[in-house]
PDB file of C-alpha atoms and ligand atoms in Angstrom:
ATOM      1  CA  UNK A   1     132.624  20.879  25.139  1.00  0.00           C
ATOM      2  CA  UNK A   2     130.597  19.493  28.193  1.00  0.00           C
ATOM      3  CA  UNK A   3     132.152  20.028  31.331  1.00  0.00           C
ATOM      4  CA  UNK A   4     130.235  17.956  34.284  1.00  0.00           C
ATOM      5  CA  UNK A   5     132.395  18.125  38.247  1.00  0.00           C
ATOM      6  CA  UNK A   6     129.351  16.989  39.527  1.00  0.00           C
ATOM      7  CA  UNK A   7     129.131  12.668  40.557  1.00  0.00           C
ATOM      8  CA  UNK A   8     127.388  11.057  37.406  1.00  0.00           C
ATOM      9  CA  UNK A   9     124.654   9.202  38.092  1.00  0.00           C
ATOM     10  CA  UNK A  10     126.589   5.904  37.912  1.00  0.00           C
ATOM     11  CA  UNK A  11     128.597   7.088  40.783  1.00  0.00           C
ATOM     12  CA  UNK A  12     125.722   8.735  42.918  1.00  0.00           C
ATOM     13  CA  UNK A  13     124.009   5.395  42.486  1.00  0.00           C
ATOM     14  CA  UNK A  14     127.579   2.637  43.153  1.00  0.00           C
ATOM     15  CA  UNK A  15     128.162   5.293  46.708  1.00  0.00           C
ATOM     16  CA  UNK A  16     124.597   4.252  48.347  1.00  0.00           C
ATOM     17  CA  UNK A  17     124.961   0.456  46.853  1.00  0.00           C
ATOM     18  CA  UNK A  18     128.167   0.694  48.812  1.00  0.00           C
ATOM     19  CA  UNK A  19     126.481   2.466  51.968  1.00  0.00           C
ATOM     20  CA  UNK A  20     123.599  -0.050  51.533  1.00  0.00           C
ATOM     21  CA  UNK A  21     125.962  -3.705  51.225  1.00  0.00           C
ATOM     22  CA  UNK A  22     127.982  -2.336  54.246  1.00  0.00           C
ATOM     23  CA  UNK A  23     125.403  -2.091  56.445  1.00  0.00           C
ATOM     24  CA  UNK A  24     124.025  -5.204  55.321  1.00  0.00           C
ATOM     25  CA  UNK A  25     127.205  -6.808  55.964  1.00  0.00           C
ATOM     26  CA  UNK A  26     128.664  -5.019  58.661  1.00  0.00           C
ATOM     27  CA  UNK A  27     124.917  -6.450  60.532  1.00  0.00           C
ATOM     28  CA  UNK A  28     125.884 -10.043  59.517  1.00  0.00           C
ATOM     29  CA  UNK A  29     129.553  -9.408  60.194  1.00  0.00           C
ATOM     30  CA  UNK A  30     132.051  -9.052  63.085  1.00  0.00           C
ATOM     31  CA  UNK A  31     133.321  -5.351  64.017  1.00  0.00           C
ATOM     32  CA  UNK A  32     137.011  -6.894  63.130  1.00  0.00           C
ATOM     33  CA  UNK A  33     136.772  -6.872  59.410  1.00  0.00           C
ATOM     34  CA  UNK A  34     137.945  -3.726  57.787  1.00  0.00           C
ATOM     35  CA  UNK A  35     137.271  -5.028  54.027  1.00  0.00           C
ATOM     36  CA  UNK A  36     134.175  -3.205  53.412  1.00  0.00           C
ATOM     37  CA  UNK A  37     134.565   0.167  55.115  1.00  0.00           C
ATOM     38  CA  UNK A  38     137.775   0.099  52.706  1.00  0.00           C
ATOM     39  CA  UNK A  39     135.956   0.158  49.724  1.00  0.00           C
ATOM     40  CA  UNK A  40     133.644   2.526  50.823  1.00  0.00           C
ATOM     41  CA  UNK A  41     136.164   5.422  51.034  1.00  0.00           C
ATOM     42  CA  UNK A  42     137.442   4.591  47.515  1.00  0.00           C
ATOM     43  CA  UNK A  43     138.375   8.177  46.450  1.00  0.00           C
ATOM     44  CA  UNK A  44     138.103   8.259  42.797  1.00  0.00           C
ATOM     45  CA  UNK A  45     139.723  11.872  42.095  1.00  0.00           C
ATOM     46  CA  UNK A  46     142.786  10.134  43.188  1.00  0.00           C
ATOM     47  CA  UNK A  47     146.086   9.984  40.967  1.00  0.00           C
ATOM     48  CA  UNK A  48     147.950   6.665  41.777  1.00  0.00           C
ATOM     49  CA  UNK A  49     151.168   6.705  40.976  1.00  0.00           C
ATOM     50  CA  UNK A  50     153.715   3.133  41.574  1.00  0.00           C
ATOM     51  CA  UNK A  51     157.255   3.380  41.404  1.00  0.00           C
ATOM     52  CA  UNK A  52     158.820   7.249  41.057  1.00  0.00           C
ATOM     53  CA  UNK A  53     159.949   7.730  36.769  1.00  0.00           C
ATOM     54  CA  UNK A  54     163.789   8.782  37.844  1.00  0.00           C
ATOM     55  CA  UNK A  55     163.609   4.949  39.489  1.00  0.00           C
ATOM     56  CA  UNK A  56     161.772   3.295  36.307  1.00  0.00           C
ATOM     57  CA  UNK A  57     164.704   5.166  34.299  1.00  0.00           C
ATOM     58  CA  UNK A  58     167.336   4.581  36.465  1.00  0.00           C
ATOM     59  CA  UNK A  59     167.159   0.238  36.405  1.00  0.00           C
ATOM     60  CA  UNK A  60     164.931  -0.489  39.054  1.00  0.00           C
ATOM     61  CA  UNK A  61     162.892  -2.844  36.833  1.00  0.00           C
ATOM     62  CA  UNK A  62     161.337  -5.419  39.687  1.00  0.00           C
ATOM     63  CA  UNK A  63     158.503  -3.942  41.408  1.00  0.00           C
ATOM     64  CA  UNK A  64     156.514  -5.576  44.568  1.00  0.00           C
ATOM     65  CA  UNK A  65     152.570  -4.423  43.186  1.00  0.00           C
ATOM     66  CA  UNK A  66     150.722  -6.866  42.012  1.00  0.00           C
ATOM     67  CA  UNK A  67     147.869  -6.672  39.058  1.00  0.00           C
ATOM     68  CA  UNK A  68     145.702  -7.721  41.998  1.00  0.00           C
ATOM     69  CA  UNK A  69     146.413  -4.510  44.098  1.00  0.00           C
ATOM     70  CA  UNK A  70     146.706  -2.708  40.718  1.00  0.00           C
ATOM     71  CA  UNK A  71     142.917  -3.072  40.125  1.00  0.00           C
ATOM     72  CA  UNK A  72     142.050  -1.649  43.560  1.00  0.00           C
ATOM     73  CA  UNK A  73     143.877   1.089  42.917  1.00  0.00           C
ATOM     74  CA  UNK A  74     142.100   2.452  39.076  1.00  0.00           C
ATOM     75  CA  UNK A  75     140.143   0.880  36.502  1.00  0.00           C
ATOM     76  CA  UNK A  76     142.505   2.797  33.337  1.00  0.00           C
ATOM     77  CA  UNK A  77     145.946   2.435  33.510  1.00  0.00           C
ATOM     78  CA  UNK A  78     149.502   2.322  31.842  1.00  0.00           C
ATOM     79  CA  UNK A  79     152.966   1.469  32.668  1.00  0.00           C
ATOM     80  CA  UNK A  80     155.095  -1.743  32.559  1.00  0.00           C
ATOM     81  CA  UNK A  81     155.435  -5.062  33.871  1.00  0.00           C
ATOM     82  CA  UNK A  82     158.071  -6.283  36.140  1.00  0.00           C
ATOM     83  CA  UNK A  83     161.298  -7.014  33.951  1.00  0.00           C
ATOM     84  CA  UNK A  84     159.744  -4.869  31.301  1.00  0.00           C
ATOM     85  CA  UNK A  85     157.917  -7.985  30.797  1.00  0.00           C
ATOM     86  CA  UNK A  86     155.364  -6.181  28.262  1.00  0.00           C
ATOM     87  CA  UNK A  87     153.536  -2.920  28.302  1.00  0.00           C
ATOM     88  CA  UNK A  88     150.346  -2.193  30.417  1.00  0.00           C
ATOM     89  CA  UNK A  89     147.431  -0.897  29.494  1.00  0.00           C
ATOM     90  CA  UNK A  90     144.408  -1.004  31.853  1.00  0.00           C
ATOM     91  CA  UNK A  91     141.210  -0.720  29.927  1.00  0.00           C
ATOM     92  CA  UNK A  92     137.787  -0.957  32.012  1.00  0.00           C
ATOM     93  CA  UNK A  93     139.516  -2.707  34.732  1.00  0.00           C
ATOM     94  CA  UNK A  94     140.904  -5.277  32.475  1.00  0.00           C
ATOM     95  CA  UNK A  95     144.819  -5.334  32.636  1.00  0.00           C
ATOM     96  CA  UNK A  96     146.642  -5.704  29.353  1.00  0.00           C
ATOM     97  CA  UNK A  97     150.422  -6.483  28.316  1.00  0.00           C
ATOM     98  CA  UNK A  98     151.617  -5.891  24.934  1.00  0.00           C
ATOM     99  CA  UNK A  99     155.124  -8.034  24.846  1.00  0.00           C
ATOM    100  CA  UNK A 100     158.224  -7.746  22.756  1.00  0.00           C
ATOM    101  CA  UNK A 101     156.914  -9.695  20.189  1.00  0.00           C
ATOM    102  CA  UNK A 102     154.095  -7.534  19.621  1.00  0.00           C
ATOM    103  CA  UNK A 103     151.326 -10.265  21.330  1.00  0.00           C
ATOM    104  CA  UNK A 104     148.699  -8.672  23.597  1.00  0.00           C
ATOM    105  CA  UNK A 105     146.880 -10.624  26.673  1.00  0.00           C
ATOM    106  CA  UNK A 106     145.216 -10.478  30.144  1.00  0.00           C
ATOM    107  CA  UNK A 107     148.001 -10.094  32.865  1.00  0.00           C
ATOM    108  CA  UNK A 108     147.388 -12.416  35.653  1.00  0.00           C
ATOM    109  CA  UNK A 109     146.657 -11.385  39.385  1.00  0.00           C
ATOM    110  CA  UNK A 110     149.972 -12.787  40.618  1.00  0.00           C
ATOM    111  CA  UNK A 111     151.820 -10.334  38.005  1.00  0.00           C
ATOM    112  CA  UNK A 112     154.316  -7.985  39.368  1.00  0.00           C
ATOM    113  CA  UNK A 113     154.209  -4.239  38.057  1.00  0.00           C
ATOM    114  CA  UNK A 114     157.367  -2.131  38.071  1.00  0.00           C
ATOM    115  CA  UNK A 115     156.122   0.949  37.107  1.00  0.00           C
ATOM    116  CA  UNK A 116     152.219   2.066  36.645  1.00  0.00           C
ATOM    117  CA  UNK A 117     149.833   4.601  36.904  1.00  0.00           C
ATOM    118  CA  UNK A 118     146.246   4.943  37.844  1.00  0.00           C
ATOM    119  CA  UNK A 119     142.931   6.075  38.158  1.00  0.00           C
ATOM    120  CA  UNK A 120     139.166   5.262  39.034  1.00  0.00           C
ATOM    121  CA  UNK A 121     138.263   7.102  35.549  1.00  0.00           C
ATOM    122  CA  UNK A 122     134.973   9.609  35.748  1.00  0.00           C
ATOM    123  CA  UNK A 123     134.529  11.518  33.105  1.00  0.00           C
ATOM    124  CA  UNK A 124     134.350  15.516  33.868  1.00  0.00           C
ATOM    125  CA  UNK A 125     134.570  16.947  29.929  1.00  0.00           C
ATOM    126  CA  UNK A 126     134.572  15.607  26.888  1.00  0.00           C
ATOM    127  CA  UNK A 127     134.968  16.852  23.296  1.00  0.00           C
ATOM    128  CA  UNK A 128     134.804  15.329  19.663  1.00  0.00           C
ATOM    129  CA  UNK A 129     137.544  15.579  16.758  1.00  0.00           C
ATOM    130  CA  UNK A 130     135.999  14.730  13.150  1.00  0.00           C
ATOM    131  CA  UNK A 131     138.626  16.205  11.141  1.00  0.00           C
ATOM    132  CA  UNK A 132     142.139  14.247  10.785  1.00  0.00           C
ATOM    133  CA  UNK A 133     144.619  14.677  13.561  1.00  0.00           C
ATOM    134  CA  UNK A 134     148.326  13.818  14.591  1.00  0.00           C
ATOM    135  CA  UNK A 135     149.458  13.316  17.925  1.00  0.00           C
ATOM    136  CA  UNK A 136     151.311  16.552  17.864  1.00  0.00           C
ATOM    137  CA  UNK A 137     147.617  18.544  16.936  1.00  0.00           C
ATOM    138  CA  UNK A 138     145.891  16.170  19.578  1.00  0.00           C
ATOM    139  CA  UNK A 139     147.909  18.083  22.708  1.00  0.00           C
ATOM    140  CA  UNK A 140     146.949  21.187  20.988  1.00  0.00           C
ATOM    141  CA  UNK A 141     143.676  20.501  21.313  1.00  0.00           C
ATOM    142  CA  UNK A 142     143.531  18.970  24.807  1.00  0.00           C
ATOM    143  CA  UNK A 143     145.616  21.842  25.932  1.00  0.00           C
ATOM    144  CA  UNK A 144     143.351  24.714  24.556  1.00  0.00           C
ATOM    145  CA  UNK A 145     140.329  22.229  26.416  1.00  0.00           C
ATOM    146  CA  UNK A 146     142.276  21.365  29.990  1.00  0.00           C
ATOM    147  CA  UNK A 147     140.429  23.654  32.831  1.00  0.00           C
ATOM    148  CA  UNK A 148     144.110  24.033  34.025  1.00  0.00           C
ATOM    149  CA  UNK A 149     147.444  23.068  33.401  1.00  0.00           C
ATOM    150  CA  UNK A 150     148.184  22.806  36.792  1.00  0.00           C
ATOM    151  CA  UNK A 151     146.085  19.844  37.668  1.00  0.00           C
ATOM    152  CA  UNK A 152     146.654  15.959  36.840  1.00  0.00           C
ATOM    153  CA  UNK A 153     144.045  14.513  33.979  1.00  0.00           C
ATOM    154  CA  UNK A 154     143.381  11.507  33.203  1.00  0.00           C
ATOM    155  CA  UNK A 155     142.445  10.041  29.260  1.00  0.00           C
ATOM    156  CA  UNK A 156     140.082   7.855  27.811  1.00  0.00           C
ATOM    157  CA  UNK A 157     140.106   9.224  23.636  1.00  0.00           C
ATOM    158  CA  UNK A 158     138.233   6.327  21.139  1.00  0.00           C
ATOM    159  CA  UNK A 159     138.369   6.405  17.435  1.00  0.00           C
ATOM    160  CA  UNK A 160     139.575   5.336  14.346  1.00  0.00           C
ATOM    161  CA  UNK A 161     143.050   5.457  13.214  1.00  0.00           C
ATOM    162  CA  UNK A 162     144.231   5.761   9.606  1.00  0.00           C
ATOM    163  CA  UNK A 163     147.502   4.628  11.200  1.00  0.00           C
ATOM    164  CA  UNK A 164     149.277   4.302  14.482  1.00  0.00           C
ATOM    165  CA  UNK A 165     152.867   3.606  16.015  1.00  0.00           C
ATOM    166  CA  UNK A 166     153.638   2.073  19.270  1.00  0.00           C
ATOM    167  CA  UNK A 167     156.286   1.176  20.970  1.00  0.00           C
ATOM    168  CA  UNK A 168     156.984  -1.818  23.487  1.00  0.00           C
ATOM    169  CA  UNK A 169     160.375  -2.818  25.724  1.00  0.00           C
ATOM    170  CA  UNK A 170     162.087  -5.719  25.378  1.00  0.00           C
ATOM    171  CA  UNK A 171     162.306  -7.764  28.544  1.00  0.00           C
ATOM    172  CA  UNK A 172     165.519  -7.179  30.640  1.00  0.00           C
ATOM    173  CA  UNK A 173     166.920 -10.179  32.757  1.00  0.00           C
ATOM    174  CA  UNK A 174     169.364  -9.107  36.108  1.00  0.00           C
ATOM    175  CA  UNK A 175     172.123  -7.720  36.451  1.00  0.00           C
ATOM    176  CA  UNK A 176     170.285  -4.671  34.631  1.00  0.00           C
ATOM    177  CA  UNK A 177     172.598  -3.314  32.339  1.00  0.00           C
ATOM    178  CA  UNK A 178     170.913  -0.365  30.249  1.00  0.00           C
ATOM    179  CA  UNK A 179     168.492   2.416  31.996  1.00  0.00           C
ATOM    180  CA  UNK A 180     165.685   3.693  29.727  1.00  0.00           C
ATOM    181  CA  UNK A 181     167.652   6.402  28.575  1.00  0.00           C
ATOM    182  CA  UNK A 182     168.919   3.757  26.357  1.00  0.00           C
ATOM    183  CA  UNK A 183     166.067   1.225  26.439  1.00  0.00           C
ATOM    184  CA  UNK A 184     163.396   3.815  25.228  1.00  0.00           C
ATOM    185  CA  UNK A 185     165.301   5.177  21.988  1.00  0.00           C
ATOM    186  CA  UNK A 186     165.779   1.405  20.834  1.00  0.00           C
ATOM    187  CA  UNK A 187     162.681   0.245  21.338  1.00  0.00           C
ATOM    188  CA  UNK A 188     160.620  -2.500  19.506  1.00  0.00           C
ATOM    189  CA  UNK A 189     157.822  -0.897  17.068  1.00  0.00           C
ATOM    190  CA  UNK A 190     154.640  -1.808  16.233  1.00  0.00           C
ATOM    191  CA  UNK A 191     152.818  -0.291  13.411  1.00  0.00           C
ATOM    192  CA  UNK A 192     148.973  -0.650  12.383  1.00  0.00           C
ATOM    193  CA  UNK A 193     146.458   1.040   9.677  1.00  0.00           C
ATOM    194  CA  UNK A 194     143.311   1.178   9.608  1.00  0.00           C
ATOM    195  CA  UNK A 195     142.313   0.236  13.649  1.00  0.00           C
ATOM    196  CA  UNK A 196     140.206   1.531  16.228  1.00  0.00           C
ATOM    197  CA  UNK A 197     140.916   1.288  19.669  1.00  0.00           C
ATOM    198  CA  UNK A 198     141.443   3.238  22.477  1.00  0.00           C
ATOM    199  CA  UNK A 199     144.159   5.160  23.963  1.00  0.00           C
ATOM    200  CA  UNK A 200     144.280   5.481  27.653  1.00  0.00           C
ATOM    201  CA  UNK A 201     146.407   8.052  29.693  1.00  0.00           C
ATOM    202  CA  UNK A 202     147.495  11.341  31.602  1.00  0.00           C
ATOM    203  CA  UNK A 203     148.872  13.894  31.535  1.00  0.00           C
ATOM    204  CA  UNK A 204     151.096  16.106  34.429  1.00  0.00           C
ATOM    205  CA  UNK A 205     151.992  19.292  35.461  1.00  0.00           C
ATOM    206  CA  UNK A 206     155.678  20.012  33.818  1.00  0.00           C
ATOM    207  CA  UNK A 207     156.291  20.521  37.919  1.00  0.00           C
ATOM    208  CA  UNK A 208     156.247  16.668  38.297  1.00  0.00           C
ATOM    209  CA  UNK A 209     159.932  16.827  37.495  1.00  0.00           C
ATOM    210  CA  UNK A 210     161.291  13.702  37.360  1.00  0.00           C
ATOM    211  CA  UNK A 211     158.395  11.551  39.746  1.00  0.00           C
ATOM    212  CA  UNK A 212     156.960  11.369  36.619  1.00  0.00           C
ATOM    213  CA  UNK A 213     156.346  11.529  32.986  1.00  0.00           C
ATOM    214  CA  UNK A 214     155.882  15.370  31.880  1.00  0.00           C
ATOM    215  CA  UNK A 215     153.325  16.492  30.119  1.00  0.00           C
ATOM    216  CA  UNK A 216     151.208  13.772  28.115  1.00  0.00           C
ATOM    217  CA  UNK A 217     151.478   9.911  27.963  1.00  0.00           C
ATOM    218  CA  UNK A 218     149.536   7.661  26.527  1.00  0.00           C
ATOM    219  CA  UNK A 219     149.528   3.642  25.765  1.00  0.00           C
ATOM    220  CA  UNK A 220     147.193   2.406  23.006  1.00  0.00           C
ATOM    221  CA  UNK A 221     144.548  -0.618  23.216  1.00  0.00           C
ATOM    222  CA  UNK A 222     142.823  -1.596  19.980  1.00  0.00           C
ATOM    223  CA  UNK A 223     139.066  -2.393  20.055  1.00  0.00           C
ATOM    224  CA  UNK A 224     139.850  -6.410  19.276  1.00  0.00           C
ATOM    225  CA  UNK A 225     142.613  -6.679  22.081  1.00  0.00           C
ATOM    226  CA  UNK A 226     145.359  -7.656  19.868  1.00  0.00           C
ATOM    227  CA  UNK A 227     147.423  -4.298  19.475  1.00  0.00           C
ATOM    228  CA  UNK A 228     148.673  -2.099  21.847  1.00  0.00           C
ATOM    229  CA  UNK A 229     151.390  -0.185  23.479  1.00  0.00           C
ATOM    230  CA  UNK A 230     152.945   3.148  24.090  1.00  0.00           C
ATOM    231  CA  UNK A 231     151.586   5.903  21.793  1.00  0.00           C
ATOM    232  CA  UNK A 232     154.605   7.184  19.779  1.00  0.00           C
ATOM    233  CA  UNK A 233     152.708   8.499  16.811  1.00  0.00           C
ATOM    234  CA  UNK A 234     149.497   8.347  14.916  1.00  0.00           C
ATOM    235  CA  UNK A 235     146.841  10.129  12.561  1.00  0.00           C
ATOM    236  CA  UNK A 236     143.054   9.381  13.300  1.00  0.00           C
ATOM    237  CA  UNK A 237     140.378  10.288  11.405  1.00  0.00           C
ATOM    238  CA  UNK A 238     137.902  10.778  14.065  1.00  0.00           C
ATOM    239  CA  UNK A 239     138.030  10.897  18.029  1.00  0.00           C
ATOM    240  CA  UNK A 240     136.140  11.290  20.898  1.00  0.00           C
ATOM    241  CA  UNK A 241     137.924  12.779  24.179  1.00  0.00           C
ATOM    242  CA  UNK A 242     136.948  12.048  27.433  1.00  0.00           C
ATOM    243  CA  UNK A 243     139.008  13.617  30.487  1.00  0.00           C
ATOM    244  CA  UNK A 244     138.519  13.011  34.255  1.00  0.00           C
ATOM    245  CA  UNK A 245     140.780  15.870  35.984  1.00  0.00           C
ATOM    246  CA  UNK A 246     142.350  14.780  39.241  1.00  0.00           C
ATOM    247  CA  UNK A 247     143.663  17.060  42.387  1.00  0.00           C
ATOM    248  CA  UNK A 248     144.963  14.346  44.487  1.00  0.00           C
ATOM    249  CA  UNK A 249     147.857  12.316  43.423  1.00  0.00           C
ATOM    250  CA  UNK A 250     149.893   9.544  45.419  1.00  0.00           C
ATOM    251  CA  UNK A 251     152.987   8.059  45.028  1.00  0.00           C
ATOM    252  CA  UNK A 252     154.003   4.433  46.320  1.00  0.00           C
ATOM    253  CA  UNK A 253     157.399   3.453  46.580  1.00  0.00           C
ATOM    254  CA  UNK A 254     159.088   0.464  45.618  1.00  0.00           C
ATOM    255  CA  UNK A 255     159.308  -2.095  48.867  1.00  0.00           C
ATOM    256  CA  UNK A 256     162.981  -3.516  47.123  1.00  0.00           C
ATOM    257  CA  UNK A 257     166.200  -3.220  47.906  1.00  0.00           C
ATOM    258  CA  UNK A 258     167.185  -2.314  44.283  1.00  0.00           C
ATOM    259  CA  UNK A 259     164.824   0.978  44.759  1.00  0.00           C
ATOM    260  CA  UNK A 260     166.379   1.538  48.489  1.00  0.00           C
ATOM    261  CA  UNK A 261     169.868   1.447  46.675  1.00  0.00           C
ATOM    262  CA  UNK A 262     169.420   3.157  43.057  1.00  0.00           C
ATOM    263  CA  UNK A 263     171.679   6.191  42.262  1.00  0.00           C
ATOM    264  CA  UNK A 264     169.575   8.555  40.253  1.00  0.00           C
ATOM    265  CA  UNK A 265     172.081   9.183  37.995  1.00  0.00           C
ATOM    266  CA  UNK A 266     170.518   8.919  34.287  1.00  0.00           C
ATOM    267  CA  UNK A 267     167.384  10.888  33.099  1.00  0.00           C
ATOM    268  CA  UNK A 268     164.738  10.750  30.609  1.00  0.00           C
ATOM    269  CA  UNK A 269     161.770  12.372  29.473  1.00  0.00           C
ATOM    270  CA  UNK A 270     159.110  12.353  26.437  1.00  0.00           C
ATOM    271  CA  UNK A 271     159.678  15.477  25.050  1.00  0.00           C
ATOM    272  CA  UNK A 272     156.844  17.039  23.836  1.00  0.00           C
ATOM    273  CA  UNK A 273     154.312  18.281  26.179  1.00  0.00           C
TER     274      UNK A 273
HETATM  275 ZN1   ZN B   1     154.484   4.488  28.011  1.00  0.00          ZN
END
């Protein structure tokens, strides 16, 4: 296990490029534009979290953030795409959406997300796994290997699967007539042998409650781009486990008027931790 709080190199070296291109362009510049001193004060232990999980649950499937915004925001990601147009999974900064029909592509910058969260992923401890492992033995693991499980982690585990289950959403038009109480336990399925990819995700405190998922989630990319979704189940021969733990974690509301009106009436949760 290597544990490492301290700014990799990569990081030590991106701050003074950023200290160095805003004074060049803050010389050439007028006072007026903010743009630069913005990205400056990028705070990458940050959790960001759109759209609360009782409101994803509860109907409110049009969100305002766009996959623009989104990639300000984190370079790994999951969550869902307006209408539960597709699942996201945010890779390297790339944004991708695994539809109902199983296909996998680039979301556009215009996109609108409904539900997502996010993270500017450095890694703070890693670990390998060479024997065969489940899901179920994988949050064993993690959990005898998380510093604390009162802090917010973020996932970036690569390998090779022997086989692996994911689920999508199928696309909902208005008037919304099912939460995801219902949606989620009839999901579409995708199945696959013999892949490697990555899975990408987090994992929070069970005192989230209902802002968010419990425990661990995780959506699945696969090394060609053509398979992903949420992680429901799989057995991998080999993994490597990288973690980035977070202790700052915000949560944007939905700008709509179907989040300023939703009754939180139905729950949900995963519901193994
Ligand atoms: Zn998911």
């Amino acid at each position: 296990m290597i544990f490492k709080k301290t700014p990799s190199l990569l990081s030590v070296c991106a701050f003074f490029a950023l200290i160095f291109c805003s004074a060049c362009i803050n010389d050439a510049k007028t006072p007026d534009e903010p743009a630069v001193i913005e990205k400056a004060s990028i705070d990458r232990d940050l959790f960001y979290h759109y759209s609360i999980w009782y409101a994803f649950v509860n109907k409110v499937f049009e969100g305002d953030l766009t996959v623009s915004k989104l990639k300000t925001k984190g370079d790994i990601g999951l969550g869902s795409y307006t209408k539960l147009d597709g699942e996201l999974i945010m890779l390297d900064g790339i944004p991708y959406r695994a539809t109902e029909d199983g296909h996998v592509s680039i979301a556009k910058g215009a996109d609108k997300i409904v539900y997502v969260n996010t993270t500017f992923f450095d890694e703070d401890l890693s670990f390998k796994i060479t024997n065969t492992i489940n899901y179920d033995s994988l949050r064993v693991e993690i959990n005898k290997q998380l510093p604390s499980k009162n802090m917010f982690y973020a996932f970036k585990i690569h390998g090779k699967f022997k086989n692996i289950k994911c689920g999508g959403l199928n696309k909902q038009e208005p008037p919304f007539k099912e939460g995801l109480d219902v949606l989620i336990p009839n999901r579409p399925i995708f199945k696959a042998e013999e892949i490697e990819g990555t899975m990408v995700g987090f994992y929070c405190p069970k005192f989230i409650g209902d802002i968010n998922v419990a425990g661990y989630h995780l959506h699945f990319i696969s090394d060609d781009k053509k398979f992903g979704g949420h992680v429901m189940e799989f057995s991998a021969e080999s993994l490597n486990v990288s973690i980035d733990e977070m202790y700052e974690y915000q949560f944007v509301l939905p700008n709509t008027d179907a989040y300023r009106h939703v009754g939180f009436d139905k729950q949900f949760q995963y519901k193994k931790d």
